[in-house]
Coordinates of C-alpha atoms and ligand atoms in Angstrom, one line a residue:
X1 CA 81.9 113.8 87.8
X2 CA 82.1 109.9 86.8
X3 CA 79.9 107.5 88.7
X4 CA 82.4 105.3 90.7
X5 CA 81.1 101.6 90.3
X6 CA 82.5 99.9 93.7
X7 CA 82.2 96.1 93.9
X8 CA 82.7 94.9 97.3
X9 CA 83.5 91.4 97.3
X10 CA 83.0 90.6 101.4
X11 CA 84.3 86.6 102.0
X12 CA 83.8 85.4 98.8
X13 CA 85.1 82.7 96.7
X14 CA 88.4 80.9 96.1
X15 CA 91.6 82.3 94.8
X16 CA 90.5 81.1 91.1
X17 CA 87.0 82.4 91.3
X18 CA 88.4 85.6 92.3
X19 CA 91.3 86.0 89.3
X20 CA 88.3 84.8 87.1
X21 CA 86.4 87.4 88.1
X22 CA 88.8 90.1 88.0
X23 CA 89.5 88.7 84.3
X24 CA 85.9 88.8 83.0
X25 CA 85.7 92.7 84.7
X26 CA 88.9 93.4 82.6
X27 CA 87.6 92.0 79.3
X28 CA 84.3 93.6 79.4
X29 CA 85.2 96.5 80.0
X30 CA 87.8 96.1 77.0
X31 CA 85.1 94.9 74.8
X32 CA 82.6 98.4 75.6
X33 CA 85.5 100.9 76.2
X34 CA 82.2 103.4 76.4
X35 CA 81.9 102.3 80.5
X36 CA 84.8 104.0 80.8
X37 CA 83.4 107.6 79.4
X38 CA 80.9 107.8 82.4
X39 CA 82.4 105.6 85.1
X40 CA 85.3 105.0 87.1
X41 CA 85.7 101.0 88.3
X42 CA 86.8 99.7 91.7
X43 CA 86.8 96.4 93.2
X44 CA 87.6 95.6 96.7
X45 CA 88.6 91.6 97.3
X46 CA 89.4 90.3 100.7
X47 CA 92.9 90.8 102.0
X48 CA 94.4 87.4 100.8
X49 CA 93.1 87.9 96.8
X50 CA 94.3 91.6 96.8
X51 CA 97.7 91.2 95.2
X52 CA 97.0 88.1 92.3
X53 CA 93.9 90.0 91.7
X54 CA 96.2 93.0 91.2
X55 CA 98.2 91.3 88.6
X56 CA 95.2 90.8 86.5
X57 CA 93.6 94.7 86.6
X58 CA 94.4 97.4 84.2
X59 CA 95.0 100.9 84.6
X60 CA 91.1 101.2 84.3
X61 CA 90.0 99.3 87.1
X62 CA 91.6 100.4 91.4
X63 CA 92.0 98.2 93.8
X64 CA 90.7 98.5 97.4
X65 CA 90.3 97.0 100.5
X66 CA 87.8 96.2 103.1
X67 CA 88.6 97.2 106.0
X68 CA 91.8 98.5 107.7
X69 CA 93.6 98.7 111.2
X70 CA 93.3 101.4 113.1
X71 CA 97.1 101.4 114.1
X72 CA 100.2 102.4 111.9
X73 CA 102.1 98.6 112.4
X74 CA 103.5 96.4 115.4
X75 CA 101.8 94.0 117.6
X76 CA 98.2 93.9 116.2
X77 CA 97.6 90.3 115.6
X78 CA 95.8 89.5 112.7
X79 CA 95.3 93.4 111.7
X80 CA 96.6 94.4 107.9
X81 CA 97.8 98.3 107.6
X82 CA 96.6 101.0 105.6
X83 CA 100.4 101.2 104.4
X84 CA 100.7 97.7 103.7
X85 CA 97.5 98.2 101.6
X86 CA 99.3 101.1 99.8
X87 CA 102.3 98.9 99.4
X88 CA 99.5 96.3 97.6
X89 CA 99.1 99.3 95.1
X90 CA 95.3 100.0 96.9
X91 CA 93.8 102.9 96.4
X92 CA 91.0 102.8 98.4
X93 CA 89.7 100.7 101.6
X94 CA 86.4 100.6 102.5
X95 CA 85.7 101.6 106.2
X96 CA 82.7 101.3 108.7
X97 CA 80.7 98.8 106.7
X98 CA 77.3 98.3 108.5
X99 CA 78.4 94.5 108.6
X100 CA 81.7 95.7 110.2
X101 CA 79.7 98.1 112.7
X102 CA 77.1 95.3 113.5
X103 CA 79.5 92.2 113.7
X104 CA 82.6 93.3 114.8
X105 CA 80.8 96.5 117.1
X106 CA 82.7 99.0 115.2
X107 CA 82.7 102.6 116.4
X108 CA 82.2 105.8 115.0
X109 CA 85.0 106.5 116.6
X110 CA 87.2 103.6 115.6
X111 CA 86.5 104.1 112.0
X112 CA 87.4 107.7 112.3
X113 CA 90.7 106.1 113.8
X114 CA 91.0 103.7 110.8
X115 CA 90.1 106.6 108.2
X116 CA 93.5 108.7 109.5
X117 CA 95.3 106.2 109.0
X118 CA 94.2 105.6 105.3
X119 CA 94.3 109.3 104.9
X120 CA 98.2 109.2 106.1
X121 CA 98.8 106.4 103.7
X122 CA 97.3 108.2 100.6
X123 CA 94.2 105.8 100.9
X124 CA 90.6 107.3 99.4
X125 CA 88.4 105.5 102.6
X126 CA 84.9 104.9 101.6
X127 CA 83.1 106.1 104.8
X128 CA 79.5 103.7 105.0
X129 CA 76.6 105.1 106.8
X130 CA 73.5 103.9 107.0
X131 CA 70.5 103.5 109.2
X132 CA 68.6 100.3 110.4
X133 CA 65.0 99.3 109.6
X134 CA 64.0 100.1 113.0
X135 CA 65.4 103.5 112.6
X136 CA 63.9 104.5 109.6
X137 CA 61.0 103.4 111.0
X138 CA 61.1 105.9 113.9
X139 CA 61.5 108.7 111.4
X140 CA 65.1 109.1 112.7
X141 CA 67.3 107.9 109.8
X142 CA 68.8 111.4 109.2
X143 CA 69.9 111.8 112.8
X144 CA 71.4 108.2 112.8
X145 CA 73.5 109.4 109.7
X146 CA 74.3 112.5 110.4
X147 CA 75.7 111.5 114.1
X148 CA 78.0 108.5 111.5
X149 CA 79.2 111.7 109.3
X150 CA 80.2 113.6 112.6
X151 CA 81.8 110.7 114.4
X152 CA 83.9 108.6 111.5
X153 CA 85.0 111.2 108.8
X154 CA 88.5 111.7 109.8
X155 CA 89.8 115.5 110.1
X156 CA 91.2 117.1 106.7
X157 CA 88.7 115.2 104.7
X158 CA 88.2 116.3 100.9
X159 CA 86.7 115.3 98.1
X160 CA 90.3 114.1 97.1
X161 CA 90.5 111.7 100.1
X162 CA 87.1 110.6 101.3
X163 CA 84.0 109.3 99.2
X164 CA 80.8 108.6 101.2
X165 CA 78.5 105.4 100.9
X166 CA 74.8 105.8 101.7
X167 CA 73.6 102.4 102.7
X168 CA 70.1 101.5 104.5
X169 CA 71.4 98.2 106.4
X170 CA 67.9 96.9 105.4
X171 CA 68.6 97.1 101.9
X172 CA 71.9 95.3 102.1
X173 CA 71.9 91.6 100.7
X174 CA 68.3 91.6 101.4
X175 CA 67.0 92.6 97.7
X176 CA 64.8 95.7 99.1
X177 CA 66.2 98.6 97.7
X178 CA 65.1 102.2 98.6
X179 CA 63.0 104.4 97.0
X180 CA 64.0 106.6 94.5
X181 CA 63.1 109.4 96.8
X182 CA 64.1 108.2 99.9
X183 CA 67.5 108.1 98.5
X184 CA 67.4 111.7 96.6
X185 CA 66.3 113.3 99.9
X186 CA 69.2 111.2 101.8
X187 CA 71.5 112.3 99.4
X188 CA 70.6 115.7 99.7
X189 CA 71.2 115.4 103.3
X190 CA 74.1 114.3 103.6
X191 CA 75.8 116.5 101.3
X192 CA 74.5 119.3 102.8
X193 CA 76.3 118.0 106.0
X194 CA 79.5 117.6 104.2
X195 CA 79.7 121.2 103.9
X196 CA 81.1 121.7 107.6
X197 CA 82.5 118.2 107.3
X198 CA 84.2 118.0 104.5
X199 CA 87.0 120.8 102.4
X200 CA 85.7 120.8 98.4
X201 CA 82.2 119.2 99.4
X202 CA 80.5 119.9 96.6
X203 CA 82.6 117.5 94.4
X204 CA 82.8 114.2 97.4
X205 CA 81.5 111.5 95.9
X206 CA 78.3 110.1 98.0
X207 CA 77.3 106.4 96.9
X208 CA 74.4 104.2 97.1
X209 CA 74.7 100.7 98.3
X210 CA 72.2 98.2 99.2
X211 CA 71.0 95.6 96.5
X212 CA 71.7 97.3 93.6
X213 CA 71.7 95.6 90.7
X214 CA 71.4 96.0 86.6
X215 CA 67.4 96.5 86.5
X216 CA 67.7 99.0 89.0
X217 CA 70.9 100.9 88.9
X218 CA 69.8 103.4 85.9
X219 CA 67.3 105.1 88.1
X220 CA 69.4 105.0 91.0
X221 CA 71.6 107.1 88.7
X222 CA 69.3 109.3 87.4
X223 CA 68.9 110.5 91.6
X224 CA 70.8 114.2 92.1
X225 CA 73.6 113.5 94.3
X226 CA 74.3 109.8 93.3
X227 CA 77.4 109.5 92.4
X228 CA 78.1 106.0 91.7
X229 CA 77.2 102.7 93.9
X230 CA 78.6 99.9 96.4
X231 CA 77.9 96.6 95.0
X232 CA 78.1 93.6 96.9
X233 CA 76.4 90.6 95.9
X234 CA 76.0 91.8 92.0
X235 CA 79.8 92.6 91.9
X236 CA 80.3 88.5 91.9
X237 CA 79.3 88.3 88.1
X238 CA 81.0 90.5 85.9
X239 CA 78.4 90.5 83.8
X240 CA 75.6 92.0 86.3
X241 CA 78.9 94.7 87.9
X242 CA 79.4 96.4 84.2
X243 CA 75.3 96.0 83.9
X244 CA 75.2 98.2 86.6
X245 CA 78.0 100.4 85.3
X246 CA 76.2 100.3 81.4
X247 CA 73.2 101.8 83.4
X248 CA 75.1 105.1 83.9
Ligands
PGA1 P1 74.5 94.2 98.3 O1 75.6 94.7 99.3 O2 74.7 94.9 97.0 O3 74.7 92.7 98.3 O4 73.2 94.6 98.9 C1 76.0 96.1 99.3 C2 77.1 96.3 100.3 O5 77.1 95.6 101.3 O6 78.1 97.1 100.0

């Protein structure tokens, strides 16, 4: 299966910085076609950049979101749908970000909420789990995950319709990355959970977020069970997003 290179904007940048970027992704990936042979691309702006972005993107590149509502449409002040992303031509919406889960209290069970929804839209959602630094600490960073798999993957979920994102909350943003290791064996795990999670298993993509970055991304890769990566901060420079993607 091709890596899936995901850049996840957050609140970044104006409305120019953000078609610039989406133009410089577009050109270099026209300029080394060969990124396409092992990867597929994804970026994910905030809600207001979603549609100019969209005009600049080929067929090479989906669009996705950050975040959805939990509810279909009506009085939800300030939510945006999972239709009305499909109606932005998204493809994808990235759900139960561990800045979404710390900040905003997010749920297990409100991102399993948010997830059906996608899922009735036709939306892949990019479940994120990932344990604290405290919680690794106490040895209990499988538990922590495995009760995030149990709690937000929505019911019906395939490989067609989910895609998982590993990321240690104490890796994000911070520049500490996991070990080779500790990733391989939480990779392991949590595809062995998909099994009574998850129809097709086997073939769901499981990602790896948390300070990735060019220098770092080829070993990453080379972990069984990694199938592509979350980007956040290195997704802002096209130059360091298809780094990461020339690593695979
Ligand atoms: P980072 O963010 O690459 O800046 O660590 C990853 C993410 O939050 O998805």
């Amino acid at each position: 299966m091709k890596n899936l290179i995901a850049g996840n904007w957050k609140m970044n940048g104006s409305m120019e910085a953000a078609l610039d970027l989406a133009k410089n992704i577009v050109s270099g990936i026209q300029e080394n076609p060969d990124l396409l042979k092992n990867n597929d691309f994804l970026v994910c702006p905030p809600y207001l950049h979603l549609a100019p972005v969209q005009t600049e993107l080929t067929s090479a590149i989906s669009l996705g979101s950050q975040d959805c509502s939990p509810f279909d449409k009506g009085a939800y002040t300030g939510d945006v749908s999972a239709a009305m992303l499909k109606d932005m031509n998204c493809d994808y919406v990235i759900l139960g970000h561990s800045e979404r889960r710390q900040y905003y209290r997010e749920s297990d069970m409100l991102i399993k909420q948010k997830a059906t929804m996608a899922l009735e839209q036709g939306l892949i959602a990019i479940i994120c789990v990932g344990e604290t630094e405290q919680q690794r600490e106490q040895g209990i960073e499988q538990d922590v995950v495995r009760t995030q798999l149990i709690g937000s993957i929505p019911e019906g979920a395939s490989a067609d319709t989910i895609v998982i994102a590993y990321e240690p909350v104490w890796a994000i943003g911070t520049g500490k990355v996991a070990t080779v290791e500790d990733i391989r064996v939480m990779h392991a795990f949590i595809r062995n959970e998909l099994k009574d999670l998850a129809k097709t298993s086997n073939k769901l993509r499981i990602l790896y977020g948390g300070s990735v970055k060019p220098s770092n991304a080829a070993e990453i890769f080379a972990a069984e069970n990694v199938n592509g990566a979350l980007i956040g901060g290195a997704s802002l420079q096209a130059h360091d997003f298809l780094g990461i993607a020339d690593a695979s």
